[in-house]
Every structure is written in structure tokens, then in C-alpha cells.
C-alpha positions as a Markdown table, in Angstrom:
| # | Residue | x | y | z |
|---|---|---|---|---|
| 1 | Unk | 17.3 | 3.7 | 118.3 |
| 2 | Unk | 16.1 | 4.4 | 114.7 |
| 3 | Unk | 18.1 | 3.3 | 111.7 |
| 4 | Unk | 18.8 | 3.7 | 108.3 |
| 5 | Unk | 19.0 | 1.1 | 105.4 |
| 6 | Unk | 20.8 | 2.6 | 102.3 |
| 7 | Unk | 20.6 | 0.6 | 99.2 |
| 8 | Unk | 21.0 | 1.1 | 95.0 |
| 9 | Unk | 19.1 | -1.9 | 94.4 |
| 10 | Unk | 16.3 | -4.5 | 96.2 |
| 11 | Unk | 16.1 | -8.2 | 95.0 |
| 12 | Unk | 13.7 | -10.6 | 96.3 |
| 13 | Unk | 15.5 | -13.6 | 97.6 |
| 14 | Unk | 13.2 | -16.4 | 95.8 |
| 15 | Unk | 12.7 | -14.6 | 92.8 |
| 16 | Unk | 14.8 | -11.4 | 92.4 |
| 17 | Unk | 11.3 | -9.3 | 91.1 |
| 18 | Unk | 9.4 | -10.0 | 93.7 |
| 19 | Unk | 9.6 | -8.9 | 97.2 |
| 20 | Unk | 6.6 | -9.0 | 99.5 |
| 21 | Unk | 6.3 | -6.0 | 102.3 |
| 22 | Unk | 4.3 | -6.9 | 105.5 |
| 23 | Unk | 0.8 | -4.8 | 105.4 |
| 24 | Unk | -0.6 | -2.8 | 108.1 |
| 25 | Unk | -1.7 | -4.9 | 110.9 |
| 26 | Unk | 0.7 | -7.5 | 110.1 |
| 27 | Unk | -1.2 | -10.2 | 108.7 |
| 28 | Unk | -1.0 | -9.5 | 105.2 |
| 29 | Unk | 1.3 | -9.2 | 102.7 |
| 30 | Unk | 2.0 | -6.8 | 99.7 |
| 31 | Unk | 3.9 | -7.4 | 96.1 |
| 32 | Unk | 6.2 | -4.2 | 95.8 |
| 33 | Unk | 6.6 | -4.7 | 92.5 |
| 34 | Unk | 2.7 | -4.9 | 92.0 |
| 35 | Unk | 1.8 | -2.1 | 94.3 |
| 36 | Unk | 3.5 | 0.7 | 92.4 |
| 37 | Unk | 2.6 | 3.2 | 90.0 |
| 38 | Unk | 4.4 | 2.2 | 86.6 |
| 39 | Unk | 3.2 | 4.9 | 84.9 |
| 40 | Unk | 1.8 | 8.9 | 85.7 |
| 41 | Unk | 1.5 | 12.1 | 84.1 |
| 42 | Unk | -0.4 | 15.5 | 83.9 |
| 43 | Unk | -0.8 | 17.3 | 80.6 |
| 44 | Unk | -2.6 | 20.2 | 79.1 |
| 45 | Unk | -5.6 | 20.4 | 77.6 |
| 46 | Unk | -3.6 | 19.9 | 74.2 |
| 47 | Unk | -1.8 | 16.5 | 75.6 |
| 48 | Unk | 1.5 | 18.7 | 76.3 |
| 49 | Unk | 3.1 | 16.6 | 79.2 |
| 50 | Unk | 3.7 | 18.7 | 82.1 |
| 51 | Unk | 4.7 | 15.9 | 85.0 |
| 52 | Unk | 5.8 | 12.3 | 83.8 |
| 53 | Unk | 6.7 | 9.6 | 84.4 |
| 54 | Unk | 7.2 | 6.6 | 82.0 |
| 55 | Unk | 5.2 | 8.5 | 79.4 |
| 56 | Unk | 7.2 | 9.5 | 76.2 |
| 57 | Unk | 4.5 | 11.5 | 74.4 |
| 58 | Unk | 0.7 | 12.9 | 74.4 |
| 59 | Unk | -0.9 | 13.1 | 71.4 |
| 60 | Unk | -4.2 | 15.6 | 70.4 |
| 61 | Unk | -6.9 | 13.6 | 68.5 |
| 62 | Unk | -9.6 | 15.8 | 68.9 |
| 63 | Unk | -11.9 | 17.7 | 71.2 |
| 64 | Unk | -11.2 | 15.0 | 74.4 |
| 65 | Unk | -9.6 | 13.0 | 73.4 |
| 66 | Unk | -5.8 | 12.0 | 73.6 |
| 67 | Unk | -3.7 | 9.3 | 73.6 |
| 68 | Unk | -0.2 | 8.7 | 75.7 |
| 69 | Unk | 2.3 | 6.5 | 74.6 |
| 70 | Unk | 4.6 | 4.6 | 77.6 |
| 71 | Unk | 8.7 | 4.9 | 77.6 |
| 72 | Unk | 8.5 | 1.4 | 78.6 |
| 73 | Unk | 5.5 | -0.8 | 77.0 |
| 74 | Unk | 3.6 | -2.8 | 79.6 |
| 75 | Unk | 3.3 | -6.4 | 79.4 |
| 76 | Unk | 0.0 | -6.6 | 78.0 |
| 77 | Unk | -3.2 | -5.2 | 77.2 |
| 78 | Unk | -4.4 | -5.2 | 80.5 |
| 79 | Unk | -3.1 | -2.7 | 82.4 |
| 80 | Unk | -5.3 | -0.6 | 84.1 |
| 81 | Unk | -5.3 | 2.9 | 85.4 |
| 82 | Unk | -7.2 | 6.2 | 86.2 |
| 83 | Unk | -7.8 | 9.3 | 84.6 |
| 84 | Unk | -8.7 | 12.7 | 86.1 |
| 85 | Unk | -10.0 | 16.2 | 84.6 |
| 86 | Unk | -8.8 | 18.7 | 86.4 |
| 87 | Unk | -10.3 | 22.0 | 84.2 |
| 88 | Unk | -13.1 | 24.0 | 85.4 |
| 89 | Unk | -15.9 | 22.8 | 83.2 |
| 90 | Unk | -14.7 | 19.0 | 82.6 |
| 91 | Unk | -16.6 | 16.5 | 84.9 |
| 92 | Unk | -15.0 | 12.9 | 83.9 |
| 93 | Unk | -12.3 | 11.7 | 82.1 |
| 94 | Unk | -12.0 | 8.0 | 81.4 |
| 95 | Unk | -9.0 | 6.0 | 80.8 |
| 96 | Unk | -9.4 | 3.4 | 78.2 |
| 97 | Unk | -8.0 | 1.7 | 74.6 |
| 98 | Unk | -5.1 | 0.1 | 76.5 |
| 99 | Unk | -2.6 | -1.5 | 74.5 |
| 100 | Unk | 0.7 | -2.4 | 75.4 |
| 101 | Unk | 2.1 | 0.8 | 74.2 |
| 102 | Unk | -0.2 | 3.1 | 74.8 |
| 103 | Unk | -3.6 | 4.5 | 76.0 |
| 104 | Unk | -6.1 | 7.0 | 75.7 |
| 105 | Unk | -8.2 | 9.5 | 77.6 |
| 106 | Unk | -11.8 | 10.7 | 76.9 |
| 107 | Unk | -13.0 | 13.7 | 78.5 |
| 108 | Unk | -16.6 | 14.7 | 78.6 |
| 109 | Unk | -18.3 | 18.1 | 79.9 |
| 110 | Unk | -21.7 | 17.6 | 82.7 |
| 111 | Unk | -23.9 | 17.0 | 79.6 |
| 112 | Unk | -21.7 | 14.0 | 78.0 |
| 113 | Unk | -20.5 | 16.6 | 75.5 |
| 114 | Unk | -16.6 | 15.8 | 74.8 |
| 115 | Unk | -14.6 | 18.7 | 76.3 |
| 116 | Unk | -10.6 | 19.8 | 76.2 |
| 117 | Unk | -9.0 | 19.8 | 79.3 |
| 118 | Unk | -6.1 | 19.0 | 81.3 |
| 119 | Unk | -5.8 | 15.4 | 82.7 |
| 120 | Unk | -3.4 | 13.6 | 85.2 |
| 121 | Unk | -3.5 | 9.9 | 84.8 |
| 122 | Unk | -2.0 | 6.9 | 86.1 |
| 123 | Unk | -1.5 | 3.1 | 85.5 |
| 124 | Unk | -0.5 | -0.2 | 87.2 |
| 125 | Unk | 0.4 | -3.6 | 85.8 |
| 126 | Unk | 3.3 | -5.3 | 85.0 |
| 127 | Unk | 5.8 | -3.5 | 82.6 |
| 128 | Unk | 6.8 | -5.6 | 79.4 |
């Protein structure tokens, strides 16, 4: 018989941040804390958020280039994350300057040239 578990709130019983989720083929274990996403969004090719979450704001610096700034600063510097064109034309779009704060996104064209274009990003790490 199947159940259900409903809950407002999971706390680790050692530490009340840290719970640990048995892996697929049972041998290994899994952070849930570390395993998720803390931060996601898709924006234009102007940094106008369409989809977020934990981003506040997208800011235009220039042809490619933008920078997002987190409702909720990370921990540190070293957060790391992926970023995606997804315009007809744009071929890479690299997710860098990290601070604690914020981070930015470079998009470049098939000839290196920076390009404008819509991006959806994300980032793990722990959140401040």
C-alpha cells in the first residue's frame, strides 16, 4: 500500500540543515541541502527576468553581457553554476564573476564575437 508523508518543514536529526537521502542503488548517500538548485532564472536578451527564482534583478552591461543579483546572497564566492543561450544565433554563454551577491553572464556568437540573447542560468552552493 502506497503512502503519503505531509510535512511544512524537514530537519535533520544531527544537525537540523542537513539531511542525507539514500542514492539510487542504495549504497550512497546524498546532502539534500547540497543537491539543490539555490538559485535559477531565464531572462531576455536585455536581462528582463522572465522565470526566477532567488534572483532579484538582471542588469544590461552591454552587448552579452549581464549580471544577476541573488534575493538571498550565497555564502561565498564560490558558488558555481551554468549558463545557457537559448537565441538562434548565440552558441555559449558562460557563467562567471561570482561574488556572494551576484554573477554574471557572457554570451558569445560562433566566431567569439559577444552577442545579445536570452539566457537561463542556474547555481548551487550554500546560501549565506
Amino acid at each position: 500500500m502506497a503512502s503519503q508523508l505531509k510535512v511544512d518543514t524537514l530537519t535533520g536529526v544531527t544537525t537540523a540543515g542537513s539531511i542525507d537521502v539514500t542514492g539510487e542503488g542504495n549504497s550512497t548517500t546524498t546532502n539534500l541541502q547540497q543537491g539543490l538548485c539555490k538559485a535559477f532564472c531565464r531572462a531576455s536578451d536585455a536581462a528582463s527576468l522572465t522565470n526566477t527564482f532567488n534572483i532579484a534583478s538582471g542588469t544590461d552591461n552591454g552587448t552579452g553581457n549581464y549580471t544577476y543579483t541573488f534575493t538571498n546572497n550565497m555564502s561565498t564566492n564560490k558558488s558555481s553554476g551554468t549558463a545557457v543561450a537559448i537565441t538562434n544565433g548565440a552558441r555559449m554563454s558562460t557563467y562567471s564573476n561570482v561574488q556572494t551577491s551576484s554573477y554574471d553572464t557572457d554570451t558569445h556568437n560562433e566566431s567569439g564575437t559577444d552577442t545579445d540573447a536570452s539566457t537561463a542560468t542556474n547555481t548551487f552552493g550554500d546560501l549565506a
